[in-house]
Amino acid sequence: MSVTSAQGFRASGVAAGIKSSGNPDLALVVNDGPHTAAAGVFTRNKVKAAPVLWSEQVLTSGALRAVVLNSGGANACTGPEGFQVAHATAERAAELLGCGAVEVAICSTGLIGAQLPRDTVLAGVEKAHGALTTGEDAGTAAATAIMTTDTVAKQADAASEAGWRVGGMTKGAGMIAPSMATMLSVLTTDALLDAPELDAALRAAVRVSFDRLDVDGSMSTNDTVLLLSSGASGVRPDPAEFTAAVTDVCRDLARQMQADAEGVTKRITVRVTGAASEDEAVVVARTVARDSLVKTALFGSDANWGRIAAAVGYSDAAVDPDRLDITVNGVPLCVGGVAAGGRTSVDLSGTDILVAVALGLGEGAGEILTTDLSHAYVEENSAYPS
C-alpha cells in the first residue's frame, strides 16, 4: 500500500539533516522500468517554487527515472540559487542512477523563503540512494520523510484483476486549496502506458480529488502530483479502468489529507446539487467550504444554516433564493429559501458533517471536502515551525 506496491519501483526515506529536529526529511523514488513514462500536474500559483519550475521543465520529455523529495524547506522565493540547488540535486541523483538529470524530478515542501542547505541535500541524496529497496516498508519510509505538519504518513493503492497496480503517497495538512494543496504526491503504476495516456488519467483524477479538497483557500507555491509508469506488469490497461483506479487512489489520499488537516476536529463535505452545471455546483460548494463563519459555526457544532445560505448567495454562481434547500447531516433546515426546522435538532457531535445544498436550477452537481476552523488551526498557523 505505497509507491512500491507496483512492480518496478524502489524507494527510501532518510534523515538528511535538513530539519533541525533530526526527523526524516528526504525521500527518493526510483523507477527501474523497463519503461519510464511519466506525467505531472503542478500548482497554478504564479509564484512557483524552484523544484516546480525544474520538474515542469524536465517533464516535457514525458519520462522520469526518479523523484527526489525533501521536507524542511520549500525552496520557494529563493531566486537563482534555489534553482541551482534543485538542478544540482537532480544531477547528483542522476549520477548515482546512471541516467540524465532531465530524468529526475524534484519536489520540496516546508517554509517559503529559506535557502536549502545544498551540501546537506546532496549528501542526503547519496544516503537515500544507499537505502533504496522494495517493499511496503520502503514506501512508508519515503512517505514519512516528506511529512511537515502532517501527523501520519499517507499512502494508498489499487489493484486490477488484469494484473497491474497503482500505488501512491502524499503529504499535506495545511495551505490546502486548488490547484491541489500544499501537497507533494507521487503515484506509481506497473501498467504499460505512454506519457499522454498517463497525463489524461492523472488530470481527470486530480480534477475530482485533490482539486476538490479546500481546507483554507490558500494555494501553495509547491503543489506537485507525479505519475510514473514502469510497465513492469506488461499489461496495457483499459483507459477507463486505469483512470478509475488512479482516481480512487487520489480520492483516498485526499480524504487522508482532510482527516489530518491542521487543527481539524470536523471533516466536512459540502455537496451541491441542482446547479446549472457541474462547474457552478463546485463554485457554490467551494464558497461555502471557505466561508470562515460557516467553518467556525461547525467547529462549535452549530448548524447555523443562515451562514450557509449567505455563502451560497455571494458565490459567483446562479442562485434562485426561492429554490434554495439546505440540509445538514440529513436534517432539512431550509426549504424554498425559508426556515424548515430548528438548527439545534441537528446532531453535530461526531467528526463527519455533510452539508447538502440543493439549488433547483439544473442537473449540475459537485462537492468539496473541507474542515472546521478551530482554535488549534489558528494557533498552529500563527507560530509556523521553522
CSV table of N, CA, C and O in Angstrom, one decimal, residues 54 68 83-106 118 122 125:
chain,number,residue,atom,x,y,z
A,54,TRP,N,11.7,23.4,-12.1
A,54,TRP,CA,12.6,22.3,-12.7
A,54,TRP,C,11.8,21.1,-13.2
A,54,TRP,O,12.0,20.7,-14.3
A,68,VAL,N,13.2,13.0,-6.4
A,68,VAL,CA,13.8,13.3,-5.1
A,68,VAL,C,12.8,14.3,-4.4
A,68,VAL,O,12.5,15.4,-5.0
A,83,PHE,N,17.1,27.6,-7.7
A,83,PHE,CA,17.0,26.8,-8.9
A,83,PHE,C,18.3,26.0,-9.1
A,83,PHE,O,18.2,24.8,-9.5
A,84,GLN,N,19.4,26.5,-8.7
A,84,GLN,CA,20.7,25.8,-8.9
A,84,GLN,C,20.7,24.6,-7.9
A,84,GLN,O,21.3,23.6,-8.2
A,85,VAL,N,20.2,24.8,-6.7
A,85,VAL,CA,20.1,23.7,-5.8
A,85,VAL,C,19.2,22.5,-6.3
A,85,VAL,O,19.6,21.4,-6.2
A,86,ALA,N,18.1,22.9,-6.9
A,86,ALA,CA,17.2,21.9,-7.5
A,86,ALA,C,17.9,21.2,-8.6
A,86,ALA,O,17.9,19.9,-8.7
A,87,HIS,N,18.6,21.9,-9.5
A,87,HIS,CA,19.4,21.3,-10.6
A,87,HIS,C,20.5,20.4,-10.1
A,87,HIS,O,20.6,19.3,-10.6
A,88,ALA,N,21.2,20.9,-9.1
A,88,ALA,CA,22.3,20.1,-8.6
A,88,ALA,C,21.8,18.8,-7.9
A,88,ALA,O,22.4,17.7,-8.0
A,89,THR,N,20.6,18.9,-7.3
A,89,THR,CA,20.0,17.7,-6.6
A,89,THR,C,19.7,16.6,-7.7
A,89,THR,O,20.0,15.4,-7.5
A,90,ALA,N,19.1,17.1,-8.8
A,90,ALA,CA,18.8,16.2,-9.9
A,90,ALA,C,20.1,15.6,-10.5
A,90,ALA,O,20.1,14.4,-10.8
A,91,GLU,N,21.1,16.4,-10.6
A,91,GLU,CA,22.3,15.9,-11.2
A,91,GLU,C,23.0,14.8,-10.3
A,91,GLU,O,23.5,13.8,-10.8
A,92,ARG,N,22.9,15.0,-9.0
A,92,ARG,CA,23.5,14.1,-8.1
A,92,ARG,C,22.7,12.7,-8.1
A,92,ARG,O,23.3,11.6,-8.2
A,93,ALA,N,21.4,12.8,-8.1
A,93,ALA,CA,20.6,11.6,-8.2
A,93,ALA,C,20.9,10.9,-9.6
A,93,ALA,O,21.0,9.7,-9.6
A,94,ALA,N,21.0,11.7,-10.6
A,94,ALA,CA,21.2,11.1,-12.0
A,94,ALA,C,22.6,10.4,-12.0
A,94,ALA,O,22.7,9.3,-12.6
A,95,GLU,N,23.5,11.0,-11.4
A,95,GLU,CA,24.9,10.4,-11.4
A,95,GLU,C,24.9,9.1,-10.7
A,95,GLU,O,25.5,8.1,-11.2
A,96,LEU,N,24.2,9.0,-9.6
A,96,LEU,CA,24.1,7.7,-8.8
A,96,LEU,C,23.3,6.7,-9.5
A,96,LEU,O,23.5,5.5,-9.4
A,97,LEU,N,22.3,7.1,-10.3
A,97,LEU,CA,21.4,6.1,-11.0
A,97,LEU,C,21.8,5.8,-12.4
A,97,LEU,O,21.3,4.9,-13.1
A,98,GLY,N,22.8,6.6,-12.9
A,98,GLY,CA,23.3,6.3,-14.3
A,98,GLY,C,22.3,6.8,-15.4
A,98,GLY,O,22.1,6.1,-16.4
A,99,CYS,N,21.7,7.9,-15.1
A,99,CYS,CA,20.8,8.5,-16.1
A,99,CYS,C,21.0,10.0,-16.2
A,99,CYS,O,22.0,10.5,-15.7
A,100,GLY,N,20.2,10.7,-17.0
A,100,GLY,CA,20.4,12.1,-17.1
A,100,GLY,C,19.6,12.9,-16.1
A,100,GLY,O,18.6,12.4,-15.6
A,101,ALA,N,20.1,14.1,-15.8
A,101,ALA,CA,19.4,15.0,-14.8
A,101,ALA,C,18.0,15.3,-15.3
A,101,ALA,O,17.1,15.5,-14.4
A,102,VAL,N,17.8,15.3,-16.6
A,102,VAL,CA,16.5,15.6,-17.1
A,102,VAL,C,15.5,14.5,-16.9
A,102,VAL,O,14.3,14.6,-17.3
A,103,GLU,N,15.9,13.4,-16.3
A,103,GLU,CA,15.0,12.3,-16.0
A,103,GLU,C,14.7,12.2,-14.5
A,103,GLU,O,14.1,11.2,-14.0
A,104,VAL,N,15.1,13.3,-13.8
A,104,VAL,CA,14.8,13.3,-12.3
A,104,VAL,C,14.0,14.6,-12.0
A,104,VAL,O,14.4,15.7,-12.2
A,105,ALA,N,12.8,14.3,-11.4
A,105,ALA,CA,12.0,15.4,-10.9
A,105,ALA,C,12.4,15.7,-9.4
A,105,ALA,O,12.9,14.9,-8.7
A,106,ILE,N,12.2,17.0,-9.0
A,106,ILE,CA,12.5,17.4,-7.7
A,106,ILE,C,11.2,18.0,-7.0
A,106,ILE,O,10.5,18.8,-7.7
A,118,ARG,N,22.6,23.2,0.4
A,118,ARG,CA,23.0,22.5,-0.8
A,118,ARG,C,23.8,21.2,-0.4
A,118,ARG,O,23.4,20.1,-0.8
A,122,LEU,N,22.6,17.3,-1.0
A,122,LEU,CA,23.3,16.4,-1.9
A,122,LEU,C,23.8,15.1,-1.1
A,122,LEU,O,23.7,14.0,-1.7
A,125,VAL,N,20.9,12.9,-0.7
A,125,VAL,CA,20.6,12.1,-1.9
A,125,VAL,C,21.4,10.8,-1.9
A,125,VAL,O,20.9,9.7,-2.2
